[in-house]
mmCIF file of C-alpha atoms in Angstrom:
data_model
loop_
_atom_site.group_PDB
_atom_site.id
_atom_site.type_symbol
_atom_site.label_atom_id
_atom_site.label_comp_id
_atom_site.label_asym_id
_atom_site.label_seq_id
_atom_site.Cartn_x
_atom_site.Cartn_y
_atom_site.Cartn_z
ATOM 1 C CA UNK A 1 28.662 71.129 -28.458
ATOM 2 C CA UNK A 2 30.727 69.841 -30.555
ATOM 3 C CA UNK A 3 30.481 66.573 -32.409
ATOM 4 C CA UNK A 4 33.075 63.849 -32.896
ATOM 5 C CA UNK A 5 33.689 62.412 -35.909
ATOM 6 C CA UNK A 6 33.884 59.045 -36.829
ATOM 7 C CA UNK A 7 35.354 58.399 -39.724
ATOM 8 C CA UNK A 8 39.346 57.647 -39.335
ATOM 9 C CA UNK A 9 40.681 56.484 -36.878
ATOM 10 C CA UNK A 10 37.464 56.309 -34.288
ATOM 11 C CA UNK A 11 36.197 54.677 -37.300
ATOM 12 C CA UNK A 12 39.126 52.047 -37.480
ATOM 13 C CA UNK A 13 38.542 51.888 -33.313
ATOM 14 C CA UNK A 14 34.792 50.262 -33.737
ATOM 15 C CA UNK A 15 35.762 48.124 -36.552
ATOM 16 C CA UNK A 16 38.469 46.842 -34.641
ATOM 17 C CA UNK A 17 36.183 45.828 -31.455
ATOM 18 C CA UNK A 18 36.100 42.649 -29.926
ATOM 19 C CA UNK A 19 34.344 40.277 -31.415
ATOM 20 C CA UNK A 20 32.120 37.111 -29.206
ATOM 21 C CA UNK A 21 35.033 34.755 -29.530
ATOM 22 C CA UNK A 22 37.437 37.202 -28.627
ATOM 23 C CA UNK A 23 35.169 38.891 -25.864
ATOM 24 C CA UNK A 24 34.375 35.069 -24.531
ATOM 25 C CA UNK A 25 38.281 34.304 -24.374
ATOM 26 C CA UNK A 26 38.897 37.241 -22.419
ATOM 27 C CA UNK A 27 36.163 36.837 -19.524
ATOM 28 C CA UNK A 28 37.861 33.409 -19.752
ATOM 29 C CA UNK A 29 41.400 34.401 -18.996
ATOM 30 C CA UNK A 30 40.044 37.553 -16.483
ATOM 31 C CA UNK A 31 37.478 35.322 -14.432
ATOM 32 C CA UNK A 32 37.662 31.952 -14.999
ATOM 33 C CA UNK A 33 35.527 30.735 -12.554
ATOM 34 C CA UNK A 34 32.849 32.968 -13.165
ATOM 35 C CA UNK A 35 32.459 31.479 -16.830
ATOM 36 C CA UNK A 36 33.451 27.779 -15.220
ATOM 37 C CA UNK A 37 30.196 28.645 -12.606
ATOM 38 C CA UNK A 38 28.151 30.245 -15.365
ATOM 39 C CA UNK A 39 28.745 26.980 -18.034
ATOM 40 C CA UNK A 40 27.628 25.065 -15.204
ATOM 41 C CA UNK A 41 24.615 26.463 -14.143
ATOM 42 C CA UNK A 42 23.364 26.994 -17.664
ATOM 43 C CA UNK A 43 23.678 22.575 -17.980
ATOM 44 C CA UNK A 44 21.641 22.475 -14.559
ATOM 45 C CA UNK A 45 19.380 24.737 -16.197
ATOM 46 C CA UNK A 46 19.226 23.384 -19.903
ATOM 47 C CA UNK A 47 18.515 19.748 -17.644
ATOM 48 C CA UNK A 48 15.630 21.282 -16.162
ATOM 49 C CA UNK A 49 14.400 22.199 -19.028
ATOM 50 C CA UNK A 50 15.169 19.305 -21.268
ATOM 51 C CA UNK A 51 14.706 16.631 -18.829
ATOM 52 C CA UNK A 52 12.175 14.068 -20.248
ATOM 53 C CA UNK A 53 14.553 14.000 -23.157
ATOM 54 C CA UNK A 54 17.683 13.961 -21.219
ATOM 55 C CA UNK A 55 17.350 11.472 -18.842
ATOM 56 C CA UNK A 56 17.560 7.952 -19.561
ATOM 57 C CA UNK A 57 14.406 6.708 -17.122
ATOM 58 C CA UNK A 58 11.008 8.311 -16.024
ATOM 59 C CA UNK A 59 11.612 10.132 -12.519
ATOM 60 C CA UNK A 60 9.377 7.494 -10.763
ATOM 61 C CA UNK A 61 10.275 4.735 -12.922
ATOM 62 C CA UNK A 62 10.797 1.339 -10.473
ATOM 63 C CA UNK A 63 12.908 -1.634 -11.467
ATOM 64 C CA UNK A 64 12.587 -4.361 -9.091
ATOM 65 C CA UNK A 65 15.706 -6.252 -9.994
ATOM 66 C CA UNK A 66 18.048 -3.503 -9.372
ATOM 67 C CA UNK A 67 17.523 -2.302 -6.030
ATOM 68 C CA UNK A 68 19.993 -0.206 -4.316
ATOM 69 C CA UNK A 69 21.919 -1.093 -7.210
ATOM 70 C CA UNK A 70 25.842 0.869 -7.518
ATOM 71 C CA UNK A 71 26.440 2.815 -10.836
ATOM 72 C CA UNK A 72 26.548 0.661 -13.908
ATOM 73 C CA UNK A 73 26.387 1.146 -17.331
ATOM 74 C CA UNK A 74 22.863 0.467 -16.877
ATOM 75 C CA UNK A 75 22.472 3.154 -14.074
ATOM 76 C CA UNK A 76 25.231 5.452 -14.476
ATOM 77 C CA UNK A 77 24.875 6.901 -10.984
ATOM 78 C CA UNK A 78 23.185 4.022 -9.096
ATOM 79 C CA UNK A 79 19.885 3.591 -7.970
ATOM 80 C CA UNK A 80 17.712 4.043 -4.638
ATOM 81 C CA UNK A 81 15.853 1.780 -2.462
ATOM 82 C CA UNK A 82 13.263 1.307 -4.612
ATOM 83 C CA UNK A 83 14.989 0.669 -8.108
ATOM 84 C CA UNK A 84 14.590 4.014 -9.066
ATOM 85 C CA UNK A 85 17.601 5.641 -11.010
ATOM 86 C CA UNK A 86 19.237 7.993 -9.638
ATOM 87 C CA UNK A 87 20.859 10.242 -12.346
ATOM 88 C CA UNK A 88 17.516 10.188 -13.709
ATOM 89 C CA UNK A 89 16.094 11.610 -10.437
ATOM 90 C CA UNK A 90 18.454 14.277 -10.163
ATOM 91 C CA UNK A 91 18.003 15.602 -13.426
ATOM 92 C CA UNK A 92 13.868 15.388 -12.473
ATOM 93 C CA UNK A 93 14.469 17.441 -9.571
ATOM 94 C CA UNK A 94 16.651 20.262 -11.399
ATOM 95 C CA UNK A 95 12.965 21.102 -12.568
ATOM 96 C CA UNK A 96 11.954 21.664 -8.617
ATOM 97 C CA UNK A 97 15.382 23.509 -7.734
ATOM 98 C CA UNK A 98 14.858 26.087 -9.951
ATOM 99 C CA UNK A 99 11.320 26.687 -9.792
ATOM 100 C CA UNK A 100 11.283 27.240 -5.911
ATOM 101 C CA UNK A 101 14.344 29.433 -6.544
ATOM 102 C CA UNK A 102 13.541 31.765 -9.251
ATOM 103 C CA UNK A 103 9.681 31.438 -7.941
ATOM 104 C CA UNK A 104 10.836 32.347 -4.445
ATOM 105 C CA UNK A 105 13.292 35.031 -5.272
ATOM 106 C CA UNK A 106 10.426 36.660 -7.267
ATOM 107 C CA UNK A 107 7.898 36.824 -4.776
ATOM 108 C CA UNK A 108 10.601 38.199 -2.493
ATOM 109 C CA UNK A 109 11.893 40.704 -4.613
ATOM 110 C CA UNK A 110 8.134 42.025 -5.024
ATOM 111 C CA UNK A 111 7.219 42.441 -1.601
ATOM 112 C CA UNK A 112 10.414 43.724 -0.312
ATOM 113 C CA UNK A 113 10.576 46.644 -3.463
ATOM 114 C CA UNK A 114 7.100 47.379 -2.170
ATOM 115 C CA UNK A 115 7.686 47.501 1.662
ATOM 116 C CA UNK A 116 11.305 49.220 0.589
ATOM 117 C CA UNK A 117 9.709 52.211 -1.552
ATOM 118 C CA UNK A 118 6.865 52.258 0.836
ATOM 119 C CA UNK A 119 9.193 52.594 3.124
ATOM 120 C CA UNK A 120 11.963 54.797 1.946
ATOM 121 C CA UNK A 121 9.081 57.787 0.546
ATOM 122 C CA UNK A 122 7.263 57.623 3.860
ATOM 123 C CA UNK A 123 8.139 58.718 7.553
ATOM 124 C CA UNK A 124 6.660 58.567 10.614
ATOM 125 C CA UNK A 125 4.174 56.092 11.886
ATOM 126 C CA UNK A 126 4.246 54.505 8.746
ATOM 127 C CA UNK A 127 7.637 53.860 7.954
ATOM 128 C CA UNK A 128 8.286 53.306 11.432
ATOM 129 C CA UNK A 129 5.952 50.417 11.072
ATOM 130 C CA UNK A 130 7.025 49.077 7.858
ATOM 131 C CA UNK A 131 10.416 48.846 8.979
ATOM 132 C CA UNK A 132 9.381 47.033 12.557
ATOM 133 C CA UNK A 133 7.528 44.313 9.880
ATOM 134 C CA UNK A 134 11.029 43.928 8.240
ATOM 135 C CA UNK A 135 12.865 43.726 11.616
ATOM 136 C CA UNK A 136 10.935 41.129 12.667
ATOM 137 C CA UNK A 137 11.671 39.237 9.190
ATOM 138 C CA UNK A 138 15.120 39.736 10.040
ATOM 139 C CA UNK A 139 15.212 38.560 13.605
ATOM 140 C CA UNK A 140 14.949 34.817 12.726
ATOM 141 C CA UNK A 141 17.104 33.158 9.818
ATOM 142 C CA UNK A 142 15.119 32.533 6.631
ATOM 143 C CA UNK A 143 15.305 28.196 7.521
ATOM 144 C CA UNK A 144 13.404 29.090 10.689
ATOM 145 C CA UNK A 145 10.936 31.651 9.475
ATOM 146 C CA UNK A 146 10.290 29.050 6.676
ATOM 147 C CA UNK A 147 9.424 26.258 8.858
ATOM 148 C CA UNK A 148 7.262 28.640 10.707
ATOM 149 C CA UNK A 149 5.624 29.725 7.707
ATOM 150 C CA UNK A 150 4.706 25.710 6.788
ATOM 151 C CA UNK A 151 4.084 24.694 9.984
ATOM 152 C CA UNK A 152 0.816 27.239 9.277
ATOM 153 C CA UNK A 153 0.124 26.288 5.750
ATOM 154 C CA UNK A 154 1.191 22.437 5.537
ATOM 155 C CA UNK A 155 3.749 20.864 3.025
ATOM 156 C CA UNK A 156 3.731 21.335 -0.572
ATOM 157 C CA UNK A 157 5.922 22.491 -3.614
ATOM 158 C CA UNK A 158 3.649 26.080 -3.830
ATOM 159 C CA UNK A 159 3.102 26.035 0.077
ATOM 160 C CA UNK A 160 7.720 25.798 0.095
ATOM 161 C CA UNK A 161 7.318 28.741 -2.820
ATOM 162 C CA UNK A 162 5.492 31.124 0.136
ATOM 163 C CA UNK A 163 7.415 30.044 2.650
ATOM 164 C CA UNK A 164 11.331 30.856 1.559
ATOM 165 C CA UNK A 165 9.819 33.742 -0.204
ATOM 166 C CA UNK A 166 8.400 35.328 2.739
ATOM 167 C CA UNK A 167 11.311 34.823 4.506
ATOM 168 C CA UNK A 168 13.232 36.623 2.033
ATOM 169 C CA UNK A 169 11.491 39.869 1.757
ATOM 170 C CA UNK A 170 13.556 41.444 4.488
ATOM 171 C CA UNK A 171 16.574 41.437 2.426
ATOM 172 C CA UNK A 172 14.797 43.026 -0.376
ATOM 173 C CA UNK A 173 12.784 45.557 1.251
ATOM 174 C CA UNK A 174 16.256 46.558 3.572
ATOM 175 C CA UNK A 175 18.103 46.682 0.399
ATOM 176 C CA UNK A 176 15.276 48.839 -1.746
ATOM 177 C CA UNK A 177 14.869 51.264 1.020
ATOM 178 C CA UNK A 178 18.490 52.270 1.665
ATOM 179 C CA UNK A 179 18.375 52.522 -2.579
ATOM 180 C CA UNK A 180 15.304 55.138 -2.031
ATOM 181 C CA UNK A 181 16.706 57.255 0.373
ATOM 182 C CA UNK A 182 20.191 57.310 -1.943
ATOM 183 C CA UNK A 183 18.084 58.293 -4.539
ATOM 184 C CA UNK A 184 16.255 60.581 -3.127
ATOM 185 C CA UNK A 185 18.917 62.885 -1.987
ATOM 186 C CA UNK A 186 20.440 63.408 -5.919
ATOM 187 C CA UNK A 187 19.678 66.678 -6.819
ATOM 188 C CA UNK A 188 18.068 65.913 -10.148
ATOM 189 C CA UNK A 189 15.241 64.101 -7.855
ATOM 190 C CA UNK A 190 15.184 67.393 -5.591
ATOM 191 C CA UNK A 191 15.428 69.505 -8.641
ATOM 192 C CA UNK A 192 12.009 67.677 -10.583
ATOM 193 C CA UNK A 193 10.237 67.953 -6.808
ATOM 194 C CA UNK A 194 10.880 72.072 -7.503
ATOM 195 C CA UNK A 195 9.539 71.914 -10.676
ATOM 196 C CA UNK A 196 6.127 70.700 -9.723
ATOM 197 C CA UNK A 197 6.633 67.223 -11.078
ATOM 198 C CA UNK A 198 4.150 65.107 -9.893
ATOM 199 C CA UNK A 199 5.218 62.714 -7.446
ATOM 200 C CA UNK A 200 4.212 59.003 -8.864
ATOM 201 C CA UNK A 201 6.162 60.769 -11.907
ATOM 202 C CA UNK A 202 9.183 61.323 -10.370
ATOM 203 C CA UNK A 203 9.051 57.696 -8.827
ATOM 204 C CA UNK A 204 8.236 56.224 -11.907
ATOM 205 C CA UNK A 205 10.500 57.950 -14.032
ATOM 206 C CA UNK A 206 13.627 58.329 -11.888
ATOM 207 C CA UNK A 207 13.647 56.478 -8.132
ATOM 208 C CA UNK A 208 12.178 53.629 -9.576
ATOM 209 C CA UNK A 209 14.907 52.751 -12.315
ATOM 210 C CA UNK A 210 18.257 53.431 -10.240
ATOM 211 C CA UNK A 211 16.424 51.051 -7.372
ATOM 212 C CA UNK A 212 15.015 48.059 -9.695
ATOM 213 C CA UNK A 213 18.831 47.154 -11.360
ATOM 214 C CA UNK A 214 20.608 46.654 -8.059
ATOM 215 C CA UNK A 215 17.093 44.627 -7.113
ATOM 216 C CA UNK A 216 17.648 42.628 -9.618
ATOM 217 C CA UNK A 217 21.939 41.818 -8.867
ATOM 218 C CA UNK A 218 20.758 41.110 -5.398
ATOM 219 C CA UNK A 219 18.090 38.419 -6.498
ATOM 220 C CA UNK A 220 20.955 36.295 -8.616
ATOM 221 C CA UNK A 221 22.730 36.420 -5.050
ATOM 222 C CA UNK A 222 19.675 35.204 -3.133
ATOM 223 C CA UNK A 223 18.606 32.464 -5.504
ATOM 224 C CA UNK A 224 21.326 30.349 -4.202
ATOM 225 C CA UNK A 225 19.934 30.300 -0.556
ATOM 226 C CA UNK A 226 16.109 29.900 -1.809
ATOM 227 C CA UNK A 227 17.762 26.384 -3.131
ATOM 228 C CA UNK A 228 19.207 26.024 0.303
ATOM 229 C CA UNK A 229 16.095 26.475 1.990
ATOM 230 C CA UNK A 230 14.018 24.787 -0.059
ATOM 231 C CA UNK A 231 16.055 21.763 0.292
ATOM 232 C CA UNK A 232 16.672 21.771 3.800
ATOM 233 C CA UNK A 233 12.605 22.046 4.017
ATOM 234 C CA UNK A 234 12.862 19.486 2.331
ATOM 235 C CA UNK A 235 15.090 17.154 4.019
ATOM 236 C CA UNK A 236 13.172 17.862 7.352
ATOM 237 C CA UNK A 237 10.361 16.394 5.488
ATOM 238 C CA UNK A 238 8.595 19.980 5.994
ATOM 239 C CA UNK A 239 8.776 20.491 1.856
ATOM 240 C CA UNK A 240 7.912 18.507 -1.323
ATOM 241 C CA UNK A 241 6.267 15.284 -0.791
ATOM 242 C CA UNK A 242 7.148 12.064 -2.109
ATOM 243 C CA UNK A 243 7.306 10.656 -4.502
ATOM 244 C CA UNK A 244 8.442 14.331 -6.181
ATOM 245 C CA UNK A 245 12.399 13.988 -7.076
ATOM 246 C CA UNK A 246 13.308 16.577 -4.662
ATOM 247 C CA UNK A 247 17.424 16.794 -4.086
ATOM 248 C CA UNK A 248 16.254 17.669 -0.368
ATOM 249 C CA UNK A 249 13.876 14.779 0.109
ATOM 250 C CA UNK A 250 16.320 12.371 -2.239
ATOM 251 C CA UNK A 251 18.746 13.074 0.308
ATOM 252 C CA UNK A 252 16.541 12.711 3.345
ATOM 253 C CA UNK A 253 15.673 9.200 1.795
ATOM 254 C CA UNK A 254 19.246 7.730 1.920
ATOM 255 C CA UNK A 255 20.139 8.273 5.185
ATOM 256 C CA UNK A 256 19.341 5.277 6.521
ATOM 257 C CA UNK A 257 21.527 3.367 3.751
ATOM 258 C CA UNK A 258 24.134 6.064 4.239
ATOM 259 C CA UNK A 259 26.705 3.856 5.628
ATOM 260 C CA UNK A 260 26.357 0.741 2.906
ATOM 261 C CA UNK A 261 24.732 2.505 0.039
ATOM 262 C CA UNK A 262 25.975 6.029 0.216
ATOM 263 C CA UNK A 263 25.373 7.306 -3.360
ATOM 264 C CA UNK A 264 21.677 7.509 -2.532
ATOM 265 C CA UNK A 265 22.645 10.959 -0.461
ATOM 266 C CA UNK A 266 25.652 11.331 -2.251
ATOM 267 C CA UNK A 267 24.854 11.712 -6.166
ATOM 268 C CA UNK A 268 21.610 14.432 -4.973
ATOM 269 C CA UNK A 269 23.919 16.165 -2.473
ATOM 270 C CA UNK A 270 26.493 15.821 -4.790
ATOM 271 C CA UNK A 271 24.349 17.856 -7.789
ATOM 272 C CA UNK A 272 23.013 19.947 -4.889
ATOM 273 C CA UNK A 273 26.617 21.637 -3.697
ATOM 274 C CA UNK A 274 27.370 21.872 -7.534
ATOM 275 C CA UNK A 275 24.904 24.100 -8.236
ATOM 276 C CA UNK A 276 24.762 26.253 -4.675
ATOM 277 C CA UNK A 277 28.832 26.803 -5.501
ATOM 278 C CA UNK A 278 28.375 27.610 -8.850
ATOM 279 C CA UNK A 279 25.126 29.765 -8.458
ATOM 280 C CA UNK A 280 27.269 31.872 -5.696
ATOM 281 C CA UNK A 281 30.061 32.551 -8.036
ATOM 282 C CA UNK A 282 27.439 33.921 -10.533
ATOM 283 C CA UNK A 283 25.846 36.156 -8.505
ATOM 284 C CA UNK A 284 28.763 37.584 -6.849
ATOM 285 C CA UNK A 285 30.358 37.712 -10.484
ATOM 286 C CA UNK A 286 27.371 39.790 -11.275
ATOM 287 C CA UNK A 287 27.251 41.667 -8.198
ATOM 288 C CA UNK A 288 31.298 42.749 -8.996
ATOM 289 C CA UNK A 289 30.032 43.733 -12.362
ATOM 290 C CA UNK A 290 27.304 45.788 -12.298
ATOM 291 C CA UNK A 291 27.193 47.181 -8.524
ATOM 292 C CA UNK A 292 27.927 50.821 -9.243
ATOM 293 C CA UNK A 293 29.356 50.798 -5.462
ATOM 294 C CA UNK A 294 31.693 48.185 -6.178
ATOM 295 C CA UNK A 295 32.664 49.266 -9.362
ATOM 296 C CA UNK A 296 33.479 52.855 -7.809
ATOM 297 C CA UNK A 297 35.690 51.021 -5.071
ATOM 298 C CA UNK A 298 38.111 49.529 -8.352
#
């Protein structure tokens, strides 16, 4: 075998590499609005995390002499019908947002790789059976299966957690099974099966990594529609429960004033679209750079 060598000119090659700045500028200049979409999620996500020191008011803070009040310097974004400021809200309920979503997606992820390596090593009754449970999953949209799954358990921020990520294990397990049966076909998977390798080996040690990595690009896709489902829960009033500063419930609360105080919907729905358009450019950014089937398609 032989061995390169690296001193000369490969040498002069690695010295030479990009640097951050320069590797920053060019993701810039190739994909702008995947780094746009990824700044912006990042400040959604730094407000979630930073919030009692970011926003200018407590979440349920009340002040009486500014009710329904427009955006001042006071209230840079308003407040709602009961003096409570809205900017401050929002930035409250980034908290919510991404703990239903990254929650959701998790619990989701985890039941469909089971169901989908179940699944995809099985035949027969079994996987027949496992993949009827997934059909099923599939036949209604993830909103309806939600509000199915609360209508059983009640309202509640962990009871909304469940619910979208029940509804989203038939993605997962579809996607993990159709992963398991690629996988199991390569011939170095075949080839350790001939060798007398035991089998939780070979799933441990080679189905199991080449199906957990495209798991994990299609769970930055979904996160983005756990937000949308958690907030539509909770606009129906079938998801977090006052006085919690959901963007859902925030906007369910202004529609009555919609017509003479519309930044009450607007500023949450506002933050809410933000954040769904940006987290969709992300994943499919991420999706475009690390799907080995898209990448083979360029």
């Amino acid at each position: 075998m032989a061995i390169r060598d690296l001193s000369g000119a490969d040498r002069g090659v690695r010295l030479r590499g990009p640097t951050v700045p320069r590797f920053l500028a060019h993701q810039l200049d190739a994909r702008p609005f995947f780094v746009i979409a990824t700044v912006v999620s990042l400040a959604f996500l730094f407000a979630a995390i930073f919030a009692p020191w970011v926003a200018p008011y407590a979440p349920n803070f009340q002040d009486p002499d500014a009710l329904m009040a427009p955006p001042s310097a006071a209230h840079w974004c308003g407040t709602d019908s009961f003096g409570q400021d809205l900017l401050s809200r929002v930035i409250f309920g980034t908290r919510y947002v991404f703990l239903i979503g990254f929650s959701s997606v998790a619990i989701g992820a985890a039941g469909g790789l089971t169901i989908g390596l179940a699944a995809g090593l099985t035949h027969g009754a079994v996987e027949w059976g496992l993949m009827r449970f997934v059909d099923a999953i599939l036949a209604l949209p993830s909103l309806i299966m939600a509000i199915a799954f609360i209508s059983i358990l009640g309202p509640g921020i962990d009871k909304v957690i469940y619910a979208v990520g029940f509804a989203m294990i038939g993605p997962f397990a579809r996607t993990v099974r159709a992963d398991v049966l690629q996988v199991r076909a390569q011939a170095f998977v075949e080839a350790a099966g001939l060798m007398g390798v035991d089998r939780l080996r070979i799933i441990w040690r080679h189905i199991l990594p080449n199906v957990i990595f495209p798991l994990a690009v299609q769970a930055t896709i979904r996160i983005a529609e756990a937000i949308l489902v958690s907030s539509a829960l909770s606009f129906l009033g079938l998801g977090v429960v006052p006085p919690a500063p959901d963007w859902g419930l925030m906007i369910s609360e202004g529609r009555a004033f919609i017509s003479i105080v519309p930044w009450i919907s607007g500023v949450p729905g506002a933050a809410l679209a933000l954040l769904l358009i940006s987290l969709s450019i992300v994943g499919d950014g991420v999706r475009e750079q690390f799907d080995p089937r898209l990448r083979a398609n360029r």
